[in-house]
Short mmCIF file of C-alpha atoms in Angstrom, two decimals:
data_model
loop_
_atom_site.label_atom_id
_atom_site.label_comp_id
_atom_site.label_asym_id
_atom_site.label_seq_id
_atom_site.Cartn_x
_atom_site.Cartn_y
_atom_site.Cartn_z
CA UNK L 27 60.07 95.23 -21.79
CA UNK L 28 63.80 94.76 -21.17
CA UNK L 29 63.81 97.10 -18.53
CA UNK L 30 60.97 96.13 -16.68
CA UNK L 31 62.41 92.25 -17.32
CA UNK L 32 65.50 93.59 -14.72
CA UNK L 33 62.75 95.57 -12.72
CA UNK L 34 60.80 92.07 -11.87
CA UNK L 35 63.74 90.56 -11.27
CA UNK L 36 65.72 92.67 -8.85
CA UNK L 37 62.42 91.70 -6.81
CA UNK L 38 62.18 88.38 -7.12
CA UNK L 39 66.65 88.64 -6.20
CA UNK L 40 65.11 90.63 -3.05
CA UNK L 41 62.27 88.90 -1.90
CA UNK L 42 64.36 85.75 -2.36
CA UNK L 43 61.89 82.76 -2.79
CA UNK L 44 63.22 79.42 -0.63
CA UNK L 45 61.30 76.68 -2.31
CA UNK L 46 62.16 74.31 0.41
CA UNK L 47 61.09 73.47 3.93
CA UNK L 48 60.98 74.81 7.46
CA UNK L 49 63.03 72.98 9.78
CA UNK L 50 61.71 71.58 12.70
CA UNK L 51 64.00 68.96 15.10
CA UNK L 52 61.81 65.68 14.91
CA UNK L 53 60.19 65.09 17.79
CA UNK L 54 61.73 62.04 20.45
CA UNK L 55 60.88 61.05 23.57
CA UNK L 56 62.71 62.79 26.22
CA UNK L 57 61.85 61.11 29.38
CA UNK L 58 61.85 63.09 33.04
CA UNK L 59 64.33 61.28 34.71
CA UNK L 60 65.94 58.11 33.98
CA UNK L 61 65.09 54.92 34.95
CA UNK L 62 68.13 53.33 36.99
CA UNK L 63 69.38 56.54 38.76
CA UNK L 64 66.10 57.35 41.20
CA UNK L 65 67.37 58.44 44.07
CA UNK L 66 70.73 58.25 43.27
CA UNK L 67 72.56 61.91 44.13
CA UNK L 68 75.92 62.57 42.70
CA UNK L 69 78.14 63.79 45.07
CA UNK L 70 80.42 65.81 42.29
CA UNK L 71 79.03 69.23 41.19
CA UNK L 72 76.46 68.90 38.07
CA UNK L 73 78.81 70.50 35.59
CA UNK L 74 81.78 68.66 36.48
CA UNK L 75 82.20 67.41 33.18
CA UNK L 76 82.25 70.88 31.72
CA UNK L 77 85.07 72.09 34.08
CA UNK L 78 87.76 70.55 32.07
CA UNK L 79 88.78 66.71 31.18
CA UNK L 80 86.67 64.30 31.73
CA UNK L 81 89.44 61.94 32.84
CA UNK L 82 90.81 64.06 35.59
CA UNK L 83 87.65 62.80 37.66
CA UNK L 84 89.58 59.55 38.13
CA UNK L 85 92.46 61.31 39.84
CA UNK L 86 95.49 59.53 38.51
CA UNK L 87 98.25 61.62 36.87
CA UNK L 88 99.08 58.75 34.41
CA UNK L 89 96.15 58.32 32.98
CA UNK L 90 95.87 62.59 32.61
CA UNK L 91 99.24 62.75 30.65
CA UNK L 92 98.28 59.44 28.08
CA UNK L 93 94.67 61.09 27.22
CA UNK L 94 96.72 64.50 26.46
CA UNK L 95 98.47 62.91 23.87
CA UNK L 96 95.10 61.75 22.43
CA UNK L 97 94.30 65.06 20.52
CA UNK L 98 97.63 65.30 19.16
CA UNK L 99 98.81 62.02 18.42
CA UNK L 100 96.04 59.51 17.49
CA UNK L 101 95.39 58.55 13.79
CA UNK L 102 91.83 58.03 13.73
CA UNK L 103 91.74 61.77 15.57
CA UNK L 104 93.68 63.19 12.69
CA UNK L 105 91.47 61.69 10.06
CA UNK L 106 88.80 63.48 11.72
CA UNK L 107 90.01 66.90 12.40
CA UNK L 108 90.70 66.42 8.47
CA UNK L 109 87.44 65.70 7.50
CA UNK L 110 86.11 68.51 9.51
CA UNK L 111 88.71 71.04 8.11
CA UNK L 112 87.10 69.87 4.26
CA UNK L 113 83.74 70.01 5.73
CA UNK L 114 84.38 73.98 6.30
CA UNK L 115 86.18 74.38 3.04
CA UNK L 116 83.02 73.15 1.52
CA UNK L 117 81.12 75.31 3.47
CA UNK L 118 83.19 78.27 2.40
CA UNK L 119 83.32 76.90 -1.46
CA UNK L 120 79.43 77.14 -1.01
CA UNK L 121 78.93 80.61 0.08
CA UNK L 122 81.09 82.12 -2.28
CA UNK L 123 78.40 80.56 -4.95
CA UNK L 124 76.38 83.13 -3.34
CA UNK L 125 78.48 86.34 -4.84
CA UNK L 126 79.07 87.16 -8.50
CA UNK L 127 81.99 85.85 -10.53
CA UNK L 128 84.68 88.50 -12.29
CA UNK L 129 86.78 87.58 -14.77
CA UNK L 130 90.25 89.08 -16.51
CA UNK L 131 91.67 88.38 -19.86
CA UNK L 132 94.44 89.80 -21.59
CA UNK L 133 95.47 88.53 -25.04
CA UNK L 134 97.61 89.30 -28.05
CA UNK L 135 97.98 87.68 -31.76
CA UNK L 136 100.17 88.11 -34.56
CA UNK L 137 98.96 86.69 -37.76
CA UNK L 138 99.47 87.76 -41.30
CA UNK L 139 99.99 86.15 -44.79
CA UNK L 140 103.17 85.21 -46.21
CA UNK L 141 104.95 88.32 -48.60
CA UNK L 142 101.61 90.90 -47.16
CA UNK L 143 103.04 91.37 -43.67
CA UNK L 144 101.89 90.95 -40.15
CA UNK L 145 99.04 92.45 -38.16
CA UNK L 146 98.96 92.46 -34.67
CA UNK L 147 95.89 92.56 -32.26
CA UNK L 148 95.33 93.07 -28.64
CA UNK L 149 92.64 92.67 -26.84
CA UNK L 150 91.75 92.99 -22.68
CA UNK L 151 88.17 92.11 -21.29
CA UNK L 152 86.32 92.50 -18.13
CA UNK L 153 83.45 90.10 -17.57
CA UNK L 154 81.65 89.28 -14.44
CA UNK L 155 78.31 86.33 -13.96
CA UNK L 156 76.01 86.02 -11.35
CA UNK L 157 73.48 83.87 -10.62
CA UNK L 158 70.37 85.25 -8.42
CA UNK L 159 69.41 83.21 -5.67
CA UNK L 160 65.81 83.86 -6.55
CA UNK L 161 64.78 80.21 -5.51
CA UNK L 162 67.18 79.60 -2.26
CA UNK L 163 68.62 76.76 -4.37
CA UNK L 164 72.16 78.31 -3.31
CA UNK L 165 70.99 79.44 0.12
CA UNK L 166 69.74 75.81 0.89
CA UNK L 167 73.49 74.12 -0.67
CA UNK L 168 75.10 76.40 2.14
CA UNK L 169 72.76 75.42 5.05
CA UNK L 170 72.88 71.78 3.52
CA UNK L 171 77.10 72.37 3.76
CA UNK L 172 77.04 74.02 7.28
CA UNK L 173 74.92 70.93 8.48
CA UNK L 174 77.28 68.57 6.98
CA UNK L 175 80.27 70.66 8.54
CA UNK L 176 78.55 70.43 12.04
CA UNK L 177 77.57 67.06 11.77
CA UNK L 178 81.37 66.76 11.44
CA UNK L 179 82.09 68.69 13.89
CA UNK L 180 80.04 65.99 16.01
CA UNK L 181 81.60 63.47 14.44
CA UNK L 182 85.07 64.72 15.01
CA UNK L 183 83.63 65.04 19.03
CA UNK L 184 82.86 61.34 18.77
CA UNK L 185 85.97 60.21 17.78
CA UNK L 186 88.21 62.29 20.38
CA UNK L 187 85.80 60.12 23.16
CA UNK L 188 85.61 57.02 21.65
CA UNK L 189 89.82 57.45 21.79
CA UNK L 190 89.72 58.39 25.02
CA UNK L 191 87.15 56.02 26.78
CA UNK L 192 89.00 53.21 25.29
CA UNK L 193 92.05 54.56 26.11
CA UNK L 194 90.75 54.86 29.71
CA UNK L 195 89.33 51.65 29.99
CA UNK L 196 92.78 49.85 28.62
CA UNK L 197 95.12 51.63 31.40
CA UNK L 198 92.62 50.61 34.07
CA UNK L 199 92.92 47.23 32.84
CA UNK L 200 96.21 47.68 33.32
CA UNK L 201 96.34 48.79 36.42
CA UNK L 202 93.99 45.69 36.90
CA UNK L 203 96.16 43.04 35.84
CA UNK L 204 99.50 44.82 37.90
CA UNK L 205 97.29 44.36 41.34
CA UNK L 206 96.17 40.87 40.28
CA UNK L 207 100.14 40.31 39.34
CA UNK L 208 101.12 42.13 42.44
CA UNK L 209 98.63 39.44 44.41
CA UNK L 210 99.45 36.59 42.37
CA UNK L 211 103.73 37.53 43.53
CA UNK L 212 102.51 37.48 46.99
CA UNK L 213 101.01 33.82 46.91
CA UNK L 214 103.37 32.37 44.81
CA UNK L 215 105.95 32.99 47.71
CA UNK L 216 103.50 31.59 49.95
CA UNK L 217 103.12 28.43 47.93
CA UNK L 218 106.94 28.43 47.91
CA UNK L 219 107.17 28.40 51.54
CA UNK L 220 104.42 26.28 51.77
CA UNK L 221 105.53 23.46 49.14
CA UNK L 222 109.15 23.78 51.14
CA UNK L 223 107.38 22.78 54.79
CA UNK L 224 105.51 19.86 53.20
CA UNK L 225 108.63 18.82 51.42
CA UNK L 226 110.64 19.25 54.91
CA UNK L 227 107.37 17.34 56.66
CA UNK L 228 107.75 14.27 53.48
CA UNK L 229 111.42 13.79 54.18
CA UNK L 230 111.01 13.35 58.11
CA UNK L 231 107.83 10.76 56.97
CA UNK L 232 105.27 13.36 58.44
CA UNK L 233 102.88 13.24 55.58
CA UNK L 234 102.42 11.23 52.34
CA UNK L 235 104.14 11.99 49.46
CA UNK L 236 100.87 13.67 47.42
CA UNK L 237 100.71 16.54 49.74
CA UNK L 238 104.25 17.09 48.02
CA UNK L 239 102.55 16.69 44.87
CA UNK L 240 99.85 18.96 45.20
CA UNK L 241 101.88 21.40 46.51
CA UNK L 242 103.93 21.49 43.36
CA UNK L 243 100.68 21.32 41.44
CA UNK L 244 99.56 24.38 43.05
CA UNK L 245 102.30 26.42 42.79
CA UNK L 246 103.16 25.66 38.98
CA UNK L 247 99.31 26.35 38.45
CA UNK L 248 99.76 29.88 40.31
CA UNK L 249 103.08 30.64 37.94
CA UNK L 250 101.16 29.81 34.89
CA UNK L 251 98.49 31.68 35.69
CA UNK L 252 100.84 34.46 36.55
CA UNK L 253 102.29 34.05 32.68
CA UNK L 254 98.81 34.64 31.07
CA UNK L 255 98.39 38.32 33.66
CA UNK L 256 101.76 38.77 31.96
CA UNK L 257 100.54 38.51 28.27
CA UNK L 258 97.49 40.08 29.17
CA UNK L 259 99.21 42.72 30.09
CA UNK L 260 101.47 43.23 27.25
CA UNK L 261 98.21 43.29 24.84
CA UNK L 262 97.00 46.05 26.78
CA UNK L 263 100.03 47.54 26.98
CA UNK L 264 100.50 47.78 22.96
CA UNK L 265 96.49 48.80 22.73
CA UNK L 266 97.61 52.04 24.63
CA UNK L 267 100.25 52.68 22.51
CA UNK L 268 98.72 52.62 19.49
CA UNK L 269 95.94 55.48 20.74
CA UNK L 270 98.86 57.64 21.60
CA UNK L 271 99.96 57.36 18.31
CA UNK L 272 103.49 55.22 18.91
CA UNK L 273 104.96 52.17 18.12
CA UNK L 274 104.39 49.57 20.74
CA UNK L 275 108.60 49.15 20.33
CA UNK L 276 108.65 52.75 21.68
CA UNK L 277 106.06 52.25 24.69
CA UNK L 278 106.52 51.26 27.82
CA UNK L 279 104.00 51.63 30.83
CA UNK L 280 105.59 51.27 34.34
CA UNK L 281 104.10 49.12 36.35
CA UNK L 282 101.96 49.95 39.63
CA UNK L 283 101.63 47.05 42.38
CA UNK L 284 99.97 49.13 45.09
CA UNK L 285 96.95 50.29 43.14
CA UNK L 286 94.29 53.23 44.39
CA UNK L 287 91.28 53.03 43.31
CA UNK L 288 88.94 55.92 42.52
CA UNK L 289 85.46 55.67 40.95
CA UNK L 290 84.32 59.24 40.68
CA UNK L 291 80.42 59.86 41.40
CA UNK L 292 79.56 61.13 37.58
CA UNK L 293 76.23 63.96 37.41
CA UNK L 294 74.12 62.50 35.70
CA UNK L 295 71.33 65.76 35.20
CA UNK L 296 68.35 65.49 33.41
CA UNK L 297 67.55 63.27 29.87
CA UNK L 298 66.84 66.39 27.69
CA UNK L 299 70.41 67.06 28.20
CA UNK L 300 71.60 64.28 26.51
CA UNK L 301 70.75 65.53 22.99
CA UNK L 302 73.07 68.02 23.76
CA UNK L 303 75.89 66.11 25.48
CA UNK L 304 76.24 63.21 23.20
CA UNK L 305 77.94 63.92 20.29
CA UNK L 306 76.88 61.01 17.69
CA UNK L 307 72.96 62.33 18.33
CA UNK L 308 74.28 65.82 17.39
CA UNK L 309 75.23 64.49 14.51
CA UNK L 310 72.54 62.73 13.59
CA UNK L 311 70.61 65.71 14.01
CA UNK L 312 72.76 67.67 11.84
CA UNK L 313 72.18 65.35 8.82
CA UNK L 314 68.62 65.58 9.14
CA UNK L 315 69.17 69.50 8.88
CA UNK L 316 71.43 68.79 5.85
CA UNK L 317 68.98 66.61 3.87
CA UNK L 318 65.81 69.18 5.00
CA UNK L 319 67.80 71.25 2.73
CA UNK L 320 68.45 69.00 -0.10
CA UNK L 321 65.08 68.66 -0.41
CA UNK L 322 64.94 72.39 -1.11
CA UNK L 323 67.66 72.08 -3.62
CA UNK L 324 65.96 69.03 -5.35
CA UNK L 325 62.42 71.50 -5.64
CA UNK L 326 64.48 74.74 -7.10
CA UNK L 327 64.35 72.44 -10.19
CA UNK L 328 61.14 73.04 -10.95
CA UNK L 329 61.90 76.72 -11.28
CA UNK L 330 64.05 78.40 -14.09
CA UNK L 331 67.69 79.61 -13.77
CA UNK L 332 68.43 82.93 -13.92
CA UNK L 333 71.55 84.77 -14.57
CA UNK L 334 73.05 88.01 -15.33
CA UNK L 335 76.57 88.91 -17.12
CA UNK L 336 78.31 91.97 -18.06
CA UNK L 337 81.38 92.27 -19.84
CA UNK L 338 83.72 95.40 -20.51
CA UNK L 339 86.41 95.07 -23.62
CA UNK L 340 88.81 96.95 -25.62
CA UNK L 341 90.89 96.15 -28.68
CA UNK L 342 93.10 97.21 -31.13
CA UNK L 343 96.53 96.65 -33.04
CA UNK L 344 98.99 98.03 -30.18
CA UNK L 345 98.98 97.91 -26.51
CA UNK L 346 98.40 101.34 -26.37
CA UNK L 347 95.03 101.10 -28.26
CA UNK L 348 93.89 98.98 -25.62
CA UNK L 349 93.48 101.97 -23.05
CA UNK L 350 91.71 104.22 -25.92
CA UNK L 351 87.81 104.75 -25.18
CA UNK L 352 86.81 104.73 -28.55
CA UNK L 353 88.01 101.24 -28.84
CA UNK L 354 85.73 100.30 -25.77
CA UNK L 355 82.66 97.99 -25.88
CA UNK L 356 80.40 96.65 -23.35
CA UNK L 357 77.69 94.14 -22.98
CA UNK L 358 74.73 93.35 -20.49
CA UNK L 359 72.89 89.98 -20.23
CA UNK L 360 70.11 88.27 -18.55
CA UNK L 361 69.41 84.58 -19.34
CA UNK L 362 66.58 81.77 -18.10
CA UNK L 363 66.88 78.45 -18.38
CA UNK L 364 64.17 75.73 -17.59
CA UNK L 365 63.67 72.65 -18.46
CA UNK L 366 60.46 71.62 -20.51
CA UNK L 367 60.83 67.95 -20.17
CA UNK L 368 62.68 65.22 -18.47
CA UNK L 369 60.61 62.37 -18.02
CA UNK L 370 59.99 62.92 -14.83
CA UNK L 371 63.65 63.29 -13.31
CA UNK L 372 62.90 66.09 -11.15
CA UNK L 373 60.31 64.78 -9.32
CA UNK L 374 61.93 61.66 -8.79
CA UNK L 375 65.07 64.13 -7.29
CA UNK L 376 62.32 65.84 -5.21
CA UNK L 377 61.40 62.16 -3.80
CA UNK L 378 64.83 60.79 -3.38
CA UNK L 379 65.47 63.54 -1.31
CA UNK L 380 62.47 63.56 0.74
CA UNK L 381 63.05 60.10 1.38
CA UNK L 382 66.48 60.30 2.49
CA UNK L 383 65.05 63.01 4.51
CA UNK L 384 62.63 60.18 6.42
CA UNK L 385 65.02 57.89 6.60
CA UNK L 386 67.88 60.56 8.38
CA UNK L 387 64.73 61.59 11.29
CA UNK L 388 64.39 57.41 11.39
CA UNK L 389 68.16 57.41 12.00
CA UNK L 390 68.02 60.40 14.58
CA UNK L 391 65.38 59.05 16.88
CA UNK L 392 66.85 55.53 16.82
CA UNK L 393 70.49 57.21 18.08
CA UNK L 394 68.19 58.97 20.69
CA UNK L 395 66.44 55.99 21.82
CA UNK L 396 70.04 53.79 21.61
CA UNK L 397 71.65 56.83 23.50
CA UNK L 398 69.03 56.60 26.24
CA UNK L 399 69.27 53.07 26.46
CA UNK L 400 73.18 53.24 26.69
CA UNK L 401 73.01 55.77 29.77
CA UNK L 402 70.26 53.02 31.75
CA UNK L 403 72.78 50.61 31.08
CA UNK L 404 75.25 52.44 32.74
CA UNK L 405 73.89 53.46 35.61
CA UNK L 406 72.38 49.71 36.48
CA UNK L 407 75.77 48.73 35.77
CA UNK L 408 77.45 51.35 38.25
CA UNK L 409 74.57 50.80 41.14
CA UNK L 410 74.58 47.18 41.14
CA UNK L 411 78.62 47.16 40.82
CA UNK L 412 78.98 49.12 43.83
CA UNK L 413 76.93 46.56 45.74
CA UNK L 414 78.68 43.58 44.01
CA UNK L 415 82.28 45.30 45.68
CA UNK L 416 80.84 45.10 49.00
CA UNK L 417 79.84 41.41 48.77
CA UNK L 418 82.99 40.65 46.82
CA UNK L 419 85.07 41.95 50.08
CA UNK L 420 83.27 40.38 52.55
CA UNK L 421 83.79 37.28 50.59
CA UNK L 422 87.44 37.80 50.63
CA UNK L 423 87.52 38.11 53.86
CA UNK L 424 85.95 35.37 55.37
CA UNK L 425 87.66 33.17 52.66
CA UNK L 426 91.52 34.43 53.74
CA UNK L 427 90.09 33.62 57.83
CA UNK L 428 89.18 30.07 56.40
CA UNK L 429 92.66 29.54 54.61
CA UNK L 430 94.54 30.50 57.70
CA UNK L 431 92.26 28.43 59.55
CA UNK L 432 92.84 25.70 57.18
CA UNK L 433 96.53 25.92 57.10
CA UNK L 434 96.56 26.26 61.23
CA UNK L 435 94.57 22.73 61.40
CA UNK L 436 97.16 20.70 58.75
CA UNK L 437 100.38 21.91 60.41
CA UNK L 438 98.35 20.21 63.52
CA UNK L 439 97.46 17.25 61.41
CA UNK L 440 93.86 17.41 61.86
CA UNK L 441 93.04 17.83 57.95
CA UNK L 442 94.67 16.89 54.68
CA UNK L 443 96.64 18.90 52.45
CA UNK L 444 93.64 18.63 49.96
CA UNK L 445 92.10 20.99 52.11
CA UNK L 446 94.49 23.31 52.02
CA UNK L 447 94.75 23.19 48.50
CA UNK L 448 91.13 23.98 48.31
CA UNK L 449 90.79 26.87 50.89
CA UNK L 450 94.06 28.37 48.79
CA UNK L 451 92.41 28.75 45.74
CA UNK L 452 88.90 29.63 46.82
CA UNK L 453 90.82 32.64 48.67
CA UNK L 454 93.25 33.75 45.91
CA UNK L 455 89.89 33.21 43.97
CA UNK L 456 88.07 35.84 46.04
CA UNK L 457 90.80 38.25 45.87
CA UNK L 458 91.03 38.27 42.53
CA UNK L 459 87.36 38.46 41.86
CA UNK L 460 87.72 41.66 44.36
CA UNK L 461 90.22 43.40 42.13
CA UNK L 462 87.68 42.60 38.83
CA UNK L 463 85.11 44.02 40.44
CA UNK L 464 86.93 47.24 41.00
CA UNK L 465 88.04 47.41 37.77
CA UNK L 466 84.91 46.74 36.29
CA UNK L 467 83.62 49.78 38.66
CA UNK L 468 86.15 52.11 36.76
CA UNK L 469 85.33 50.89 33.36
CA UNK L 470 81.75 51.35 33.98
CA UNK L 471 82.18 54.70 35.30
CA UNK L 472 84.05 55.43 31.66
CA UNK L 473 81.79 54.15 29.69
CA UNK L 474 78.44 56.39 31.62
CA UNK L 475 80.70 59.00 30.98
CA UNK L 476 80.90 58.33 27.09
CA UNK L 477 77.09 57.39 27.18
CA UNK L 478 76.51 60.81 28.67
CA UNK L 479 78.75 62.35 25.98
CA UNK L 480 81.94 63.28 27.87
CA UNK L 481 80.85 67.19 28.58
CA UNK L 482 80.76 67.88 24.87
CA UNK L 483 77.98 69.92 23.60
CA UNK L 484 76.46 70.20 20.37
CA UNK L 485 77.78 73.87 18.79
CA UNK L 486 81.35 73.82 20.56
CA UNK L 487 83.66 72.84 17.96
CA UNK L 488 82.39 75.59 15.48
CA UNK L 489 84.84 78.80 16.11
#
């Protein structure tokens, strides 16, 4: 009976009975094309965002070298290339469940009574355990581990382009702020000249004294506002410090007046690719893979354990009789365990499990349908800014021709200085709003690239 005990089980051990679930993906709606980019063709390559950097699509040498110092450098990066590195230790710890167990002891004791002498003993043992994965219960921990580990592989992927798109979008807010301060320098000087003439055209009683007024109204209005760009600026400034991992103290972004901007034409491909591209839905994937197989492990309960040890030992008074045969013994083992009764706790296990299971393909399909939503956004948002520039300049435009005009009519004395006032600041107005609109162009262009998932794809950080 014994041996056909090891007989049955060396094939149950090789037929290897999983006691939990197929996995399937859950099903989500993957629509043909999206909504807000019909007829809209990208004039960069379709797998431009696989080619390298994402960032490098914006042209600016800058903003290339900051996002370098992204991987290397920012905190909330390190935190996650340390979860992922004890996601794969668990991984490991998991497998090695798989494989038996040997064990080595060596001891030696000297006891005796007191006037009869001493004895000594010595004794060295070989023992090894295993437990067969008869049920899958240890298959499905190490599928349930590699899940986790890819999941945080996905998450690690996540936090790398959340780092980056806000870095991104900070410098280009930057960059913002220098061409509105750049603008702003340029009519403060004006206003200067200007509040000089109507001073010169007060003293030789050419005009009342509140053109002088609003003059100096004007211009200490423009030098405030100037002040707030300034601290603007500086908040930015420390914002982009901190994602490179420095001290604000230690950071210092030049400024750059003359400012070029490029909004690169981003591919936007099909929808079924973004449950490859964006990380977070990778992610959520993963954990639905994770808990498929934590239902497995729950079920295995319902089954006995079975294990197997062997042990190899000598003894004897001196070393040397430890390396005698005759002093050899050895031992063989096979155990089951199963529990009779627990008042139900493994079938509540079984349905805590399953229902964490539901609620992880609820979580996946609502990141899908989010993600989805988050590209539309996107491209609405790059379409309709694109059209908003073109507006924005011709309303520049015609608002610096009326502020010259304006200006040409009170040096004539045909209007008051009111006027003037007015046509000034609906024309530094305009500019302004042009520069905004710009930057908003660029920041929207970041964030479709995030909402597309920045060229990462699920399976790449695994090596």
């Amino acid at each position: 009976m014994y041996r056909l005990s090891l007989v049955a089980l060396a094939a149950g051990i090789a037929g290897g009975c999983a006691v939990g679930p197929a996995y399937q993906r859950p099903m989500t709606p993957e629509p043909v094309a999206f909504k807000e980019a019909q007829g809209w063709v990208p004039a960069a390559p379709a797998d431009a965002l696989e080619r390298g950097p994402w960032w490098q699509l914006f042209d600016d040498p800058v903003l290339n070298e900051l996002a370098g110092a992204i991987e290397v450098s920012n905190q909330n990066v390190a935190v996650a290339v340390a979860n992922y590195a004890q996601a794969r230790a668990l991984v490991a710890q998991q497998r090695a469940s798989l494989f038996p167990t040997v064990n080595l002891s060596l001891s030696g004791d000297r006891a005796g009574v007191r006037g009869q002498g001493a004895d000594n003993a010595y004794r060295l043992n070989l023992g090894g355990s295993w437990e067969p994965d008869v049920w899958g219960r240890l298959r499905a921990g190490v599928t349930s581990a590699q899940a986790s580990a890819e999941a945080t592989a996905a998450d690690l992927a996540s936090a790398r382009l959340s780092a980056q798109g806000e870095l991104a979008a900070n410098y280009f807010a930057v960059r913002a702020l220098d061409a509105q301060r750049s603008l702003l320098a340029r009519t403060i000087a004006g206003y200067e000249r200007e509040l000089q003439i109507t001073t010169n055209r007060f003293n030789v009683g050419i005009v009342a004294r509140t053109d002088v007024l609003q003059a100096q109204t004007q211009l200490a209005n423009a030098r405030n506002d100037e002040l707030s760009l300034k601290r603007q600026r500086a908040q930015f400034e420390h914002a982009i410090a901190v994602l490179v991992g420095k001290a604000p103290s230690e950071f210092t972004l030049a400024p750059l007046p003359e400012w070029r901007v490029t909004v690169p034409a981003v591919p936007v491909g099909v929808p079924s690719l973004l449950l490859q591209r964006r990380p977070d839905i990778a992610a959520a994937e993963r954990d639905v893979a994770a808990a498929n197989a934590e239902i497995g492990i729950a079920r295995s309960a319902y089954f006995p354990n079975i294990g197997l040890s062997a042990s190899l030992g000598t003894g004897g008074s001196s070393v040397s009789d430890l390396f005698s045969a005759s002093n050899a013994a050895w031992s063989f083992g096979l155990s089951a365990a199963q529990a009779i009764f627990n008042a139900g706790a493994t079938r509540a296990s079984v349905a805590g499990a399953e229902a964490r299971h539901q609620a992880t393909v609820a979580r996946y399909r609502q990141t899908v349908l989010t993600a989805f939503a988050d590209v539309e956004n996107q491209l609405s948002a790059t379409r309709i800014l694109e059209q908003q520039q073109e507006l924005t300049r011709a309303a520049s435009e015609a608002a610096d021709k009326v502020e010259q005009q304006i200006l040409n009519r009170y040096r004539a004395g045909q209007v008051s200085y009111s006027e003037v006032v007015q046509a000034q600041a609906t024309a530094l107005s305009a500019r302004r709003q042009l520069v905004q609109v710009q930057a908003d162009r660029q920041a929207a262009a970041v964030a479709l690239i995030q909402a597309l998932g920045g060229g990462w794809r699920a399976g790449q950080e695994q090596g």
